[in-house]
Tab-separated table of C-alpha atoms in Angstrom:
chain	number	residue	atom	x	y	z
W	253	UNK	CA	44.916	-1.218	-3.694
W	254	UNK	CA	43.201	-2.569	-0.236
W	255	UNK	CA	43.042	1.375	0.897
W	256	UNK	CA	41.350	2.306	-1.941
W	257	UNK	CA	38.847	-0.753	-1.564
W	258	UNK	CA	38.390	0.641	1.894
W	259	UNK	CA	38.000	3.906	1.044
W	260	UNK	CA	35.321	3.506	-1.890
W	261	UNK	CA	33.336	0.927	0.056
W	262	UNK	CA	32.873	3.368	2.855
W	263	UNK	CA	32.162	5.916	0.074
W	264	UNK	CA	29.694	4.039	-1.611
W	265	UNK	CA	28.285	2.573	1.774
W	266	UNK	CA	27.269	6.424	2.915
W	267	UNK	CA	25.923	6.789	-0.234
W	268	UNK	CA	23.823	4.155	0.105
W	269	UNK	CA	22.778	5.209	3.380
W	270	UNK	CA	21.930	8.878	2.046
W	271	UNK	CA	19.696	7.316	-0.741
W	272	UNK	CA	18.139	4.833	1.618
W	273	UNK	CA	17.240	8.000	3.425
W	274	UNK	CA	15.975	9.934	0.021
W	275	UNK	CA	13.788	7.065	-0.125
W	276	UNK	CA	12.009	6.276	3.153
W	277	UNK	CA	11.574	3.807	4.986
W	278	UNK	CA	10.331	0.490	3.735
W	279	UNK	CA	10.006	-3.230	4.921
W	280	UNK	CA	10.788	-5.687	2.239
W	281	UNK	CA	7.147	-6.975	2.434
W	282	UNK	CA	6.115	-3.089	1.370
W	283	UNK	CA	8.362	-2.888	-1.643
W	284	UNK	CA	6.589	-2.642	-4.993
W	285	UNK	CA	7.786	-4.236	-8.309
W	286	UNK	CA	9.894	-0.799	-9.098
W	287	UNK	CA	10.891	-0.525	-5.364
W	288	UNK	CA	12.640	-3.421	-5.823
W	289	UNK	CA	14.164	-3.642	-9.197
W	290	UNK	CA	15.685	-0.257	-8.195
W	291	UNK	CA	16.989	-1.572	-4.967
W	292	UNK	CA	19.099	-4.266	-6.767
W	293	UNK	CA	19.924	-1.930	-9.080
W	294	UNK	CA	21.452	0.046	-7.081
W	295	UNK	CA	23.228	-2.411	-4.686
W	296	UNK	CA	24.883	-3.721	-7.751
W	297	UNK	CA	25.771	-0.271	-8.855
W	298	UNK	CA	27.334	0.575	-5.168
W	299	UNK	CA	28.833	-3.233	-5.198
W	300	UNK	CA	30.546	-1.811	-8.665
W	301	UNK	CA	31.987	1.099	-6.988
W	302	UNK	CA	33.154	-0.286	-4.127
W	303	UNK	CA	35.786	-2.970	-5.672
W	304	UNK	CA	36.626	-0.525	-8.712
W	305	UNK	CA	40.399	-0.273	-9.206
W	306	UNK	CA	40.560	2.077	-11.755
W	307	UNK	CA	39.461	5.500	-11.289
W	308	UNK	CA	36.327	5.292	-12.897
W	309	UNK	CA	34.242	4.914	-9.416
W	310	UNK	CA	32.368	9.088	-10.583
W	311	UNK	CA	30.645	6.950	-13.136
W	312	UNK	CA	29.111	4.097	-10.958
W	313	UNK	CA	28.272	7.344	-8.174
W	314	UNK	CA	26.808	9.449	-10.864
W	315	UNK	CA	24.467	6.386	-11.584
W	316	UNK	CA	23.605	5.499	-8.203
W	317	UNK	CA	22.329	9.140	-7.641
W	318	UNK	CA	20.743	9.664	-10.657
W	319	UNK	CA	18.533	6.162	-9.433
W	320	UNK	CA	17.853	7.391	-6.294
W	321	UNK	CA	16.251	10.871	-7.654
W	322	UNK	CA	14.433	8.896	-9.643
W	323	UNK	CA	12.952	6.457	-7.170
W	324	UNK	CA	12.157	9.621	-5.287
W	325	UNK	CA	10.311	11.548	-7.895
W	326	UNK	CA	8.521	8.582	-9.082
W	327	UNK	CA	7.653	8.637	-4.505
W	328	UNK	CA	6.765	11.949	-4.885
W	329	UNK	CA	4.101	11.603	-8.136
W	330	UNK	CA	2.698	8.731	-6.405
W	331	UNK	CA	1.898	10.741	-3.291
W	332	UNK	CA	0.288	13.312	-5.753
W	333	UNK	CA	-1.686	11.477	-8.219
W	334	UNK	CA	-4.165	8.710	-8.006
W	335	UNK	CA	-3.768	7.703	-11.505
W	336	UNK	CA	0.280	7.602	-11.454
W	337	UNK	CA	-0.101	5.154	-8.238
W	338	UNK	CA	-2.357	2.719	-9.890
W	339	UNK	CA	-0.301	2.916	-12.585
W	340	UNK	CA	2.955	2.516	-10.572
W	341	UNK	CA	2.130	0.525	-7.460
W	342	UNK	CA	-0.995	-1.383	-9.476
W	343	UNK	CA	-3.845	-1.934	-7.435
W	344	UNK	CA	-5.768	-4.495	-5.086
W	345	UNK	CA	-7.541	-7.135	-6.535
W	346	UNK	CA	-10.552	-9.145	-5.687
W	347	UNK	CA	-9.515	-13.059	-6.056
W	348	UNK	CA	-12.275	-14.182	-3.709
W	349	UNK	CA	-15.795	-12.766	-1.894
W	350	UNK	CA	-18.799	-14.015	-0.574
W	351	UNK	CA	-18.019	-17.744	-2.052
W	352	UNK	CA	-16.949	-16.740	-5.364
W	353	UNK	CA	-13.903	-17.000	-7.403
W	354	UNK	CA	-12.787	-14.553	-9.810
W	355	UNK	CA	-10.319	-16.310	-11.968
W	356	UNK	CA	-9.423	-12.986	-13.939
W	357	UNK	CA	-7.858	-11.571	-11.099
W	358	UNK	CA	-6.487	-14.516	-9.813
W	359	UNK	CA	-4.802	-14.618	-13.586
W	360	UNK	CA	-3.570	-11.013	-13.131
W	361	UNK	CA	-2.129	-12.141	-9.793
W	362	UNK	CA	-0.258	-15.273	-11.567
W	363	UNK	CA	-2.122	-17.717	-9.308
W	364	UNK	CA	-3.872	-20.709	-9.641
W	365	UNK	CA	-6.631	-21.987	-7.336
W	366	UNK	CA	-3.864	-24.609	-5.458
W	367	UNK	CA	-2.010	-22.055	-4.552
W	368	UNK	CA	-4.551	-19.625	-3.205
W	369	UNK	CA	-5.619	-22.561	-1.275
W	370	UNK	CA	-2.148	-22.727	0.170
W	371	UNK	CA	-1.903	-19.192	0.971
W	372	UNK	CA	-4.667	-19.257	2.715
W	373	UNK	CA	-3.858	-21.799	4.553
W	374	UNK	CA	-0.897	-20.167	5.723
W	375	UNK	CA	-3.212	-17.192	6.747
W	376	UNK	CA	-5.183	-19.491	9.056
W	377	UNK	CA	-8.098	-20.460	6.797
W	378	UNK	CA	-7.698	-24.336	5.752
W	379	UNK	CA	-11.417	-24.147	4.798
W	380	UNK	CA	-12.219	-21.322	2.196
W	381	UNK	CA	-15.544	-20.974	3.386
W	382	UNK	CA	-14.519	-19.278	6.368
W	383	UNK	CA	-13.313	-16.755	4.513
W	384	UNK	CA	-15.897	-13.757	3.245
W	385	UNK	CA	-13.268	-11.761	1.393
W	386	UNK	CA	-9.965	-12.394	0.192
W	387	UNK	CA	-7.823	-9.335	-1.597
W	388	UNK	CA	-4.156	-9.069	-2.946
W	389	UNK	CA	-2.354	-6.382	-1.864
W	390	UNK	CA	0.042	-4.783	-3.970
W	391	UNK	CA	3.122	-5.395	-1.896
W	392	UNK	CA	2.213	-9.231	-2.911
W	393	UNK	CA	0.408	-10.278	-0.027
W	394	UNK	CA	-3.677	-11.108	0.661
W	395	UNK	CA	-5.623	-9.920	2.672
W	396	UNK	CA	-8.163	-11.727	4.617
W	397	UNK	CA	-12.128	-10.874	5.878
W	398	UNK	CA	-13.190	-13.873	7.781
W	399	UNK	CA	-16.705	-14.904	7.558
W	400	UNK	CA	-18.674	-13.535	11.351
W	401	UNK	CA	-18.497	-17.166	13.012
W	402	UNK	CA	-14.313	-16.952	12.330
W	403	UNK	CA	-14.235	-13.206	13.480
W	404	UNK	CA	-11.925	-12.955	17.236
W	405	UNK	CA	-13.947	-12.514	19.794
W	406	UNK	CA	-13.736	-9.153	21.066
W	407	UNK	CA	-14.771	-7.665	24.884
W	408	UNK	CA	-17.157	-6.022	23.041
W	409	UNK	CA	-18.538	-8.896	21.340
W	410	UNK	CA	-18.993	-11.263	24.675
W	411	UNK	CA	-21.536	-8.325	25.614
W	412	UNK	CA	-25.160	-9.335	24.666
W	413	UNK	CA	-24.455	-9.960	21.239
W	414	UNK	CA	-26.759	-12.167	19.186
W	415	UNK	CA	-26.161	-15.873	18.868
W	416	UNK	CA	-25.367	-15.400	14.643
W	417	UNK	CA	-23.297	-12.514	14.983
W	418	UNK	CA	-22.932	-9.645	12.007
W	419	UNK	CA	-21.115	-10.499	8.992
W	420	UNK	CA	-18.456	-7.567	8.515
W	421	UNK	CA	-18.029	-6.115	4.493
W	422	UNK	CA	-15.685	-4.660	2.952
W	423	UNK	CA	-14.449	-1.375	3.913
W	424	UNK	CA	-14.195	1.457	0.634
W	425	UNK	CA	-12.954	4.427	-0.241
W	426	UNK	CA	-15.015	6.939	-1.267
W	427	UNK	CA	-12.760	10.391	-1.206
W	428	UNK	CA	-9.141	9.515	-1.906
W	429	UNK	CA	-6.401	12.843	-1.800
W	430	UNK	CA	-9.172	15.604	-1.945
W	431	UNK	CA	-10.958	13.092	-4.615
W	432	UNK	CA	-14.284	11.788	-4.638
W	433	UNK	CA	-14.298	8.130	-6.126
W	434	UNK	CA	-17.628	7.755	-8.168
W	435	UNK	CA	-16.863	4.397	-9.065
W	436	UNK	CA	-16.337	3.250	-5.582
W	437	UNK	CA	-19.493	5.248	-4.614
W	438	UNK	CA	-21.730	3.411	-7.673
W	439	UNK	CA	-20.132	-0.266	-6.128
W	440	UNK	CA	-21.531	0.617	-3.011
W	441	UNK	CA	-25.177	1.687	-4.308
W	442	UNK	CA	-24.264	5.785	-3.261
W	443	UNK	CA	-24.119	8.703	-5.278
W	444	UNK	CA	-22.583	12.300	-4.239
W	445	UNK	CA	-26.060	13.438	-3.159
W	446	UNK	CA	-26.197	10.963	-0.238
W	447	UNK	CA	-22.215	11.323	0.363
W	448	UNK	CA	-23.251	15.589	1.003
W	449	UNK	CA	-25.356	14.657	3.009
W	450	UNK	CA	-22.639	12.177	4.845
W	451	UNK	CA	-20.548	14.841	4.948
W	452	UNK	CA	-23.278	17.438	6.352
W	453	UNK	CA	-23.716	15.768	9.126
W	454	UNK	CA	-20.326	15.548	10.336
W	455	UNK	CA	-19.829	19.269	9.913
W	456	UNK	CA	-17.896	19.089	6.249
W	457	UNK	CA	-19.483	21.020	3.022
W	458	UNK	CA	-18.663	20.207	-0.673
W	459	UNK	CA	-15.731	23.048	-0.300
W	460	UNK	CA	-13.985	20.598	2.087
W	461	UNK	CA	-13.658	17.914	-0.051
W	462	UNK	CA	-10.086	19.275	-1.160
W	463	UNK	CA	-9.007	19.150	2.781
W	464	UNK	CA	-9.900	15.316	3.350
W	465	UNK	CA	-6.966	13.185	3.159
W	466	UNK	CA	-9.553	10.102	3.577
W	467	UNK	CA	-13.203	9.199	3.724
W	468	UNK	CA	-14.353	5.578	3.668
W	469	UNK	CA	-17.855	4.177	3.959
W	470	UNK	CA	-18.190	0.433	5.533
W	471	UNK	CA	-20.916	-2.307	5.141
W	472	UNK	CA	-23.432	-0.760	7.305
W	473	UNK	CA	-23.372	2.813	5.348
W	474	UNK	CA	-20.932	4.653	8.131
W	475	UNK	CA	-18.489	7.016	6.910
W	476	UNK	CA	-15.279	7.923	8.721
W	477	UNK	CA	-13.526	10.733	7.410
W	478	UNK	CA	-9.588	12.027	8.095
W	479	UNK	CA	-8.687	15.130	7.076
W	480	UNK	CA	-5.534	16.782	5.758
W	481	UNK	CA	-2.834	17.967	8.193
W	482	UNK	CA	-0.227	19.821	6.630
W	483	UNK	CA	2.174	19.806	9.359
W	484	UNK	CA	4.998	17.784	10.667
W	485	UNK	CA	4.474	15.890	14.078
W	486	UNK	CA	7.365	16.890	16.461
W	487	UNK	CA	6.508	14.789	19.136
W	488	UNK	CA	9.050	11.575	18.922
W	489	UNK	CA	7.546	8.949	21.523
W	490	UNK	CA	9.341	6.075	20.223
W	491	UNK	CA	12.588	6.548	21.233
């Protein structure tokens, strides 16, 4: 009876490892609501197999792979469509800018305005109003723009900079997976004949939209843009 313990907890223990790799790699912090129910799910599934004494240890297995190809298609249609990660991983939310409050979002985030004070006072800020910008992430955690006067002080910024220093917005996306983001474009006061233009001038026409991975557009109206590389990186310089 201990061998066969042995046995199907080594068993369900390269299992795990095999999904873990199906997966990816993820910190706990970066673990969505799904991520995570899965997770258990599985560990109790694998916990299951592993002190079975009867032979019925296929059934537990056949669960634990049939989760795993699930959390990886679900990976995969998240990579793939905007829509099915909003809908999956949710998206960021607004519970603070520019000295306002939103207390919709901070209801969608199941906080109340003690406890935003107390997280961000464990990000640093025991005064709100040195914050600009505040945003909840969807692994759970916020986000934090600091007003100019709470910005570090950079090499850069010790040379000649003005005594009231620039106050830094928020950075958005405008293309998104080959996908131009109107709304995003309308919040920021653009339209697609000024983001052509953008794009113009750093050698990209409209056919190129479909190649760029990324393009955002900060508070001062600059656009960076990444594009698509559909290639592996060989070169390992981490190990």
């Amino acid at each position: 009876m201990i061998v066969k313990i042995i046995l199907l907890s080594a068993f369900s223990f390269v299992t795990l490892f095999f999904i873990a790799k199906l997966i990816g790699n993820k910190q706990m912090s970066q673990l969505n609501v799904y991520d995570f129910i899965y997770s258990i799910t599985i560990g109790n599934i694998a916990a299951e197999m592993a002190t079975s004494l009867k032979d019925n240890w296929l059934e537990p297995f056949t669960a634990m792979l049939f989760y795993g190809c699930a959390i990886f298609l679900i990976s995969l249609i998240s990579m793939k469509s905007i829509k099915a990660r909003k809908f999956l991983s949710g998206r960021p939310l607004i519970l603070y800018e520019n000295g306002k409050l939103y207390e919709k979002n901070l209801f969608k985030a199941k906080l109340d305005i003690t406890e935003f004070q107390m997280l961000c006072r464990n990000g640093g800020y025991f005064n709100i109003a040195d914050v600009e910008t505040a945003i909840l992430e969807t692994n759970g955690k916020i986000s934090f723009l600091p007003v100019a006067a709470r910005k570090p002080l950079t090499p850069e910024a010790m040379q000649g900079l003005p005594a009231q220093p620039k106050q830094e917005k928020i950075t958005a996306n405008i293309i998104l997976d080959g996908n131009i983001l109107d709304t995003n474009l309308h919040y920021l006061g653009k339209n697609r004949i000024w983001l052509s233009e953008k794009l113009n001038t750093q050698g990209y026409s409209q056919s190129d939209i479909t190649k760029i991975s990324l393009a955002t557009c900060d508070g001062n109206g600059d656009v960076s843009i990444y594009r698509k590389i559909n290639r592996d990186e060989k070169k390992d310089l981490f190990e």
